[in-house]
PDB file of C-alpha atoms in Angstrom:
ATOM      1  CA  SER M   1      70.582  63.193 102.251  1.00 88.00           C
ATOM      2  CA  THR M   2      70.120  61.510 105.646  1.00 92.00           C
ATOM      3  CA  GLY M   3      67.251  61.096 108.077  1.00 93.00           C
ATOM      4  CA  ASP M   4      65.234  58.900 110.394  1.00 94.00           C
ATOM      5  CA  ILE M   5      61.893  58.754 112.214  1.00 95.00           C
ATOM      6  CA  PHE M   6      61.981  60.075 115.791  1.00 94.00           C
ATOM      7  CA  ASP M   7      59.074  60.940 118.087  1.00 90.00           C
ATOM      8  CA  ASP M   8      56.555  60.378 115.224  1.00 91.00           C
ATOM      9  CA  ARG M   9      58.388  62.898 113.008  1.00 93.00           C
ATOM     10  CA  LEU M  10      60.689  62.707 110.046  1.00 96.00           C
ATOM     11  CA  VAL M  11      64.063  64.196 111.024  1.00 96.00           C
ATOM     12  CA  THR M  12      66.438  65.105 108.174  1.00 96.00           C
ATOM     13  CA  ASN M  13      69.335  67.322 107.309  1.00 94.00           C
ATOM     14  CA  ASP M  14      68.652  70.454 105.268  1.00 92.00           C
ATOM     15  CA  ILE M  15      70.452  70.140 101.932  1.00 90.00           C
ATOM     16  CA  SER M  16      70.362  73.912 101.422  1.00 91.00           C
ATOM     17  CA  ASN M  17      72.067  74.522 104.783  1.00 91.00           C
ATOM     18  CA  ARG M  18      73.897  71.414 105.984  1.00 89.00           C
ATOM     19  CA  THR M  19      74.299  72.794 109.520  1.00 90.00           C
ATOM     20  CA  HIS M  20      70.526  72.626 110.094  1.00 92.00           C
ATOM     21  CA  LEU M  21      68.429  69.687 111.232  1.00 93.00           C
ATOM     22  CA  ARG M  22      64.810  69.836 110.044  1.00 94.00           C
ATOM     23  CA  TYR M  23      61.839  67.916 111.454  1.00 93.00           C
ATOM     24  CA  SER M  24      58.264  67.428 110.340  1.00 93.00           C
ATOM     25  CA  PHE M  25      55.078  67.946 112.294  1.00 90.00           C
ATOM     26  CA  PRO M  26      53.972  64.937 114.398  1.00 88.00           C
ATOM     27  CA  ASP M  27      52.379  62.210 112.252  1.00 87.00           C
ATOM     28  CA  ASN M  28      52.868  64.350 109.113  1.00 88.00           C
ATOM     29  CA  PRO M  29      56.233  63.298 107.654  1.00 89.00           C
ATOM     30  CA  HIS M  30      55.580  65.371 104.531  1.00 90.00           C
ATOM     31  CA  ALA M  31      54.838  68.669 106.377  1.00 91.00           C
ATOM     32  CA  PHE M  32      57.793  70.754 107.560  1.00 90.00           C
ATOM     33  CA  GLY M  33      57.204  74.088 109.272  1.00 85.00           C
ATOM     34  CA  ALA M  34      59.519  76.999 108.536  1.00 85.00           C
ATOM     35  CA  LEU M  35      60.570  77.120 112.196  1.00 81.00           C
ATOM     36  CA  ASN M  36      60.975  73.345 112.616  1.00 87.00           C
ATOM     37  CA  LEU M  37      64.753  73.379 112.727  1.00 87.00           C
ATOM     38  CA  ILE M  38      67.690  73.013 115.065  1.00 89.00           C
ATOM     39  CA  LYS M  39      70.901  74.823 114.135  1.00 89.00           C
ATOM     40  CA  PHE M  40      74.297  73.242 114.673  1.00 88.00           C
ATOM     41  CA  ASP M  41      76.475  76.299 114.132  1.00 80.00           C
ATOM     42  CA  THR M  42      79.955  75.153 115.080  1.00 79.00           C
ATOM     43  CA  LYS M  43      83.180  77.098 114.726  1.00 77.00           C
ATOM     44  CA  GLU M  44      84.381  74.464 112.224  1.00 77.00           C
ATOM     45  CA  LYS M  45      81.327  75.063 109.960  1.00 80.00           C
ATOM     46  CA  ASP M  46      80.509  71.402 110.533  1.00 85.00           C
ATOM     47  CA  GLU M  47      77.937  69.630 108.311  1.00 92.00           C
ATOM     48  CA  ILE M  48      75.324  67.026 109.212  1.00 94.00           C
ATOM     49  CA  ARG M  49      76.260  63.712 107.591  1.00 93.00           C
ATOM     50  CA  LEU M  50      74.225  61.192 109.572  1.00 94.00           C
ATOM     51  CA  ILE M  51      70.927  61.098 111.499  1.00 96.00           C
ATOM     52  CA  ARG M  52      69.875  57.932 113.347  1.00 96.00           C
ATOM     53  CA  THR M  53      67.396  57.253 116.139  1.00 96.00           C
ATOM     54  CA  LEU M  54      68.963  55.548 119.148  1.00 95.00           C
ATOM     55  CA  GLY M  55      66.564  54.636 121.936  1.00 91.00           C
ATOM     56  CA  GLN M  56      64.876  57.810 123.221  1.00 92.00           C
ATOM     57  CA  ALA M  57      67.115  60.223 121.299  1.00 94.00           C
ATOM     58  CA  VAL M  58      68.250  61.035 117.801  1.00 96.00           C
ATOM     59  CA  MET M  59      71.975  60.987 117.075  1.00 95.00           C
ATOM     60  CA  VAL M  60      73.368  63.615 114.735  1.00 95.00           C
ATOM     61  CA  GLY M  61      76.692  62.767 113.149  1.00 93.00           C
ATOM     62  CA  MET M  62      78.426  65.858 111.885  1.00 92.00           C
ATOM     63  CA  ARG M  63      81.577  65.792 109.740  1.00 90.00           C
ATOM     64  CA  ASP M  64      83.774  66.462 112.807  1.00 89.00           C
ATOM     65  CA  SER M  65      81.550  65.775 115.831  1.00 91.00           C
ATOM     66  CA  LEU M  66      78.687  63.753 117.288  1.00 93.00           C
ATOM     67  CA  TRP M  67      75.580  65.206 118.960  1.00 93.00           C
ATOM     68  CA  ARG M  68      72.443  63.885 120.659  1.00 94.00           C
ATOM     69  CA  VAL M  69      69.005  65.508 120.436  1.00 94.00           C
ATOM     70  CA  ASP M  70      66.808  64.422 123.338  1.00 91.00           C
ATOM     71  CA  THR M  71      63.464  65.927 122.346  1.00 89.00           C
ATOM     72  CA  LEU M  72      61.678  67.886 119.655  1.00 88.00           C
ATOM     73  CA  PRO M  73      59.172  70.633 120.430  1.00 77.00           C
ATOM     74  CA  ALA M  74      55.467  69.984 120.150  1.00 69.00           C
ATOM     75  CA  PRO M  75      53.394  72.500 118.171  1.00 64.00           C
ATOM     76  CA  GLU M  76      51.737  73.652 121.405  1.00 67.00           C
ATOM     77  CA  ASP M  77      55.082  74.464 123.117  1.00 65.00           C
ATOM     78  CA  ALA M  78      55.087  78.240 123.627  1.00 58.00           C
ATOM     79  CA  ALA M  79      58.696  78.633 124.730  1.00 63.00           C
ATOM     80  CA  PHE M  80      61.170  76.020 123.592  1.00 62.00           C
ATOM     81  CA  LEU M  81      64.904  76.526 124.080  1.00 62.00           C
ATOM     82  CA  VAL M  82      66.527  74.670 121.207  1.00 62.00           C
ATOM     83  CA  ASP M  83      70.028  74.912 122.696  1.00 61.00           C
ATOM     84  CA  ARG M  84      68.923  72.856 125.710  1.00 68.00           C
ATOM     85  CA  VAL M  85      67.869  69.798 123.707  1.00 79.00           C
ATOM     86  CA  LYS M  86      71.162  69.121 121.945  1.00 85.00           C
ATOM     87  CA  VAL M  87      74.128  67.558 123.716  1.00 86.00           C
ATOM     88  CA  HIS M  88      77.667  67.436 122.327  1.00 88.00           C
ATOM     89  CA  ILE M  89      78.954  63.852 122.695  1.00 89.00           C
ATOM     90  CA  GLU M  90      82.267  63.821 120.844  1.00 82.00           C
ATOM     91  CA  GLY M  91      84.382  66.362 118.971  1.00 82.00           C
ATOM     92  CA  ALA M  92      86.918  64.536 116.821  1.00 81.00           C
ATOM     93  CA  HIS M  93      85.377  61.388 115.339  1.00 87.00           C
ATOM     94  CA  GLY M  94      82.585  62.670 113.142  1.00 89.00           C
ATOM     95  CA  ALA M  95      80.516  60.629 110.710  1.00 93.00           C
ATOM     96  CA  VAL M  96      81.508  60.413 107.061  1.00 92.00           C
ATOM     97  CA  ALA M  97      78.803  58.379 105.321  1.00 91.00           C
ATOM     98  CA  PRO M  98      74.990  58.533 105.360  1.00 88.00           C
ATOM     99  CA  MET M  99      74.873  54.721 105.025  1.00 93.00           C
ATOM    100  CA  GLY M 100      77.862  54.202 107.292  1.00 94.00           C
ATOM    101  CA  SER M 101      76.002  53.451 110.499  1.00 95.00           C
ATOM    102  CA  ALA M 102      74.198  50.593 112.203  1.00 96.00           C
ATOM    103  CA  VAL M 103      72.067  50.389 115.320  1.00 95.00           C
ATOM    104  CA  PHE M 104      72.566  47.203 117.334  1.00 94.00           C
ATOM    105  CA  SER M 105      72.355  46.103 120.946  1.00 91.00           C
ATOM    106  CA  LEU M 106      74.368  44.323 123.583  1.00 84.00           C
ATOM    107  CA  SER M 107      72.522  43.168 126.699  1.00 82.00           C
ATOM    108  CA  ASP M 108      69.417  45.195 125.772  1.00 85.00           C
ATOM    109  CA  VAL M 109      71.436  48.429 125.513  1.00 89.00           C
ATOM    110  CA  PRO M 110      70.942  50.111 122.125  1.00 94.00           C
ATOM    111  CA  LEU M 111      74.195  51.188 120.500  1.00 95.00           C
ATOM    112  CA  LEU M 112      75.106  53.050 117.335  1.00 96.00           C
ATOM    113  CA  ALA M 113      78.213  52.199 115.344  1.00 96.00           C
ATOM    114  CA  TYR M 114      79.310  54.627 112.664  1.00 96.00           C
ATOM    115  CA  VAL M 115      82.202  55.120 110.274  1.00 96.00           C
ATOM    116  CA  SER M 116      84.560  58.023 110.946  1.00 95.00           C
ATOM    117  CA  ARG M 117      87.761  59.097 109.201  1.00 93.00           C
ATOM    118  CA  TYR M 118      89.728  57.388 111.990  1.00 93.00           C
ATOM    119  CA  GLY M 119      87.849  54.117 112.410  1.00 95.00           C
ATOM    120  CA  ILE M 120      84.512  52.673 113.441  1.00 96.00           C
ATOM    121  CA  VAL M 121      83.092  54.397 116.503  1.00 95.00           C
ATOM    122  CA  VAL M 122      80.410  53.029 118.830  1.00 95.00           C
ATOM    123  CA  THR M 123      78.232  55.102 121.176  1.00 94.00           C
ATOM    124  CA  ASN M 124      75.373  54.579 123.579  1.00 93.00           C
ATOM    125  CA  GLY M 125      74.384  58.237 123.244  1.00 91.00           C
ATOM    126  CA  SER M 126      76.460  59.350 126.229  1.00 91.00           C
ATOM    127  CA  SER M 127      79.921  57.849 125.834  1.00 91.00           C
ATOM    128  CA  TRP M 128      81.835  56.572 122.827  1.00 93.00           C
ATOM    129  CA  GLY M 129      84.831  54.460 121.812  1.00 93.00           C
ATOM    130  CA  VAL M 130      86.679  53.341 118.687  1.00 94.00           C
ATOM    131  CA  ILE M 131      86.100  49.618 118.068  1.00 94.00           C
ATOM    132  CA  SER M 132      88.472  49.233 115.113  1.00 94.00           C
ATOM    133  CA  GLU M 133      91.730  50.158 116.872  1.00 93.00           C
ATOM    134  CA  ASP M 134      93.276  46.771 116.045  1.00 94.00           C
ATOM    135  CA  ILE M 135      92.985  47.495 112.299  1.00 93.00           C
ATOM    136  CA  ASP M 136      95.646  49.384 110.310  1.00 95.00           C
ATOM    137  CA  TRP M 137      92.948  51.846 109.212  1.00 94.00           C
ATOM    138  CA  ASP M 138      95.047  54.037 106.891  1.00 93.00           C
ATOM    139  CA  GLY M 139      96.697  50.998 105.283  1.00 94.00           C
ATOM    140  CA  THR M 140      93.438  49.077 104.812  1.00 95.00           C
ATOM    141  CA  VAL M 141      90.754  51.646 104.008  1.00 95.00           C
ATOM    142  CA  ALA M 142      90.740  54.347 101.321  1.00 95.00           C
ATOM    143  CA  VAL M 143      89.904  57.137 103.759  1.00 92.00           C
ATOM    144  CA  GLY M 144      89.148  59.585 100.916  1.00 91.00           C
ATOM    145  CA  SER M 145      86.398  57.259  99.630  1.00 93.00           C
ATOM    146  CA  LEU M 146      84.586  56.673 102.932  1.00 93.00           C
ATOM    147  CA  ALA M 147      81.555  58.753 101.882  1.00 91.00           C
ATOM    148  CA  GLY M 148      80.319  55.644 100.065  1.00 92.00           C
ATOM    149  CA  ALA M 149      81.001  53.219 102.913  1.00 94.00           C
ATOM    150  CA  VAL M 150      78.203  51.029 104.274  1.00 96.00           C
ATOM    151  CA  LEU M 151      77.919  49.608 107.776  1.00 96.00           C
ATOM    152  CA  LEU M 152      75.242  46.977 108.455  1.00 96.00           C
ATOM    153  CA  ASN M 153      74.044  45.072 111.482  1.00 96.00           C
ATOM    154  CA  ASN M 154      73.778  41.367 110.687  1.00 96.00           C
ATOM    155  CA  PRO M 155      71.796  40.033 113.676  1.00 92.00           C
ATOM    156  CA  LYS M 156      71.673  36.511 112.242  1.00 94.00           C
ATOM    157  CA  ARG M 157      75.466  36.237 112.447  1.00 94.00           C
ATOM    158  CA  TYR M 158      75.886  38.562 115.455  1.00 92.00           C
ATOM    159  CA  ARG M 159      78.208  40.951 113.677  1.00 94.00           C
ATOM    160  CA  LEU M 160      78.611  44.327 112.047  1.00 96.00           C
ATOM    161  CA  GLU M 161      79.510  44.205 108.359  1.00 97.00           C
ATOM    162  CA  PHE M 162      81.608  47.005 106.879  1.00 96.00           C
ATOM    163  CA  TYR M 163      81.700  47.561 103.111  1.00 96.00           C
ATOM    164  CA  TYR M 164      84.419  49.985 102.037  1.00 95.00           C
ATOM    165  CA  THR M 165      86.843  50.866  99.269  1.00 94.00           C
ATOM    166  CA  PRO M 166      90.197  49.301 100.138  1.00 94.00           C
ATOM    167  CA  TYR M 167      93.375  51.367 100.105  1.00 93.00           C
ATOM    168  CA  GLY M 168      94.446  51.637  96.465  1.00 89.00           C
ATOM    169  CA  GLY M 169      91.037  50.404  95.243  1.00 87.00           C
ATOM    170  CA  SER M 170      88.326  52.168  93.288  1.00 86.00           C
ATOM    171  CA  SER M 171      85.064  50.693  94.626  1.00 85.00           C
ATOM    172  CA  ASN M 172      83.502  48.961  97.670  1.00 84.00           C
TER     173      ASN M 172
END
């Protein structure tokens, strides 16, 4: 339900096990090996909701956390320690919507903004912050309907555009 191209591979979530990230063989986005996976087994039974490439890494937005994957194994790698390629970035502001993210840049630094249950979060892949703190989030946004939210980068107008169901509303 979510995915992106990273390191010449298609990286997606596994809809049969939403805690697994799957990736294709290099230059073969249609060919997935049985062992081409990274497990995100968290104590909260977290699910992958968002995958986006950010610079030289792929960001994995779980329901309750944010992770970074720095590299994927090559087919010729004999010993590859999957646990060493994933980095836990944040543990409370997870992603809620597959379309609720936008990659943008400030001063040539790539950034990812994504929609969480508590506001719009921005990260550079190492640190993060909530950029919507001046908004009465619970009084403005129907938090229960955020799965359908859309966040877009509008480079022509130098802004992020957020499409959401308002509190008390029924559609974006």
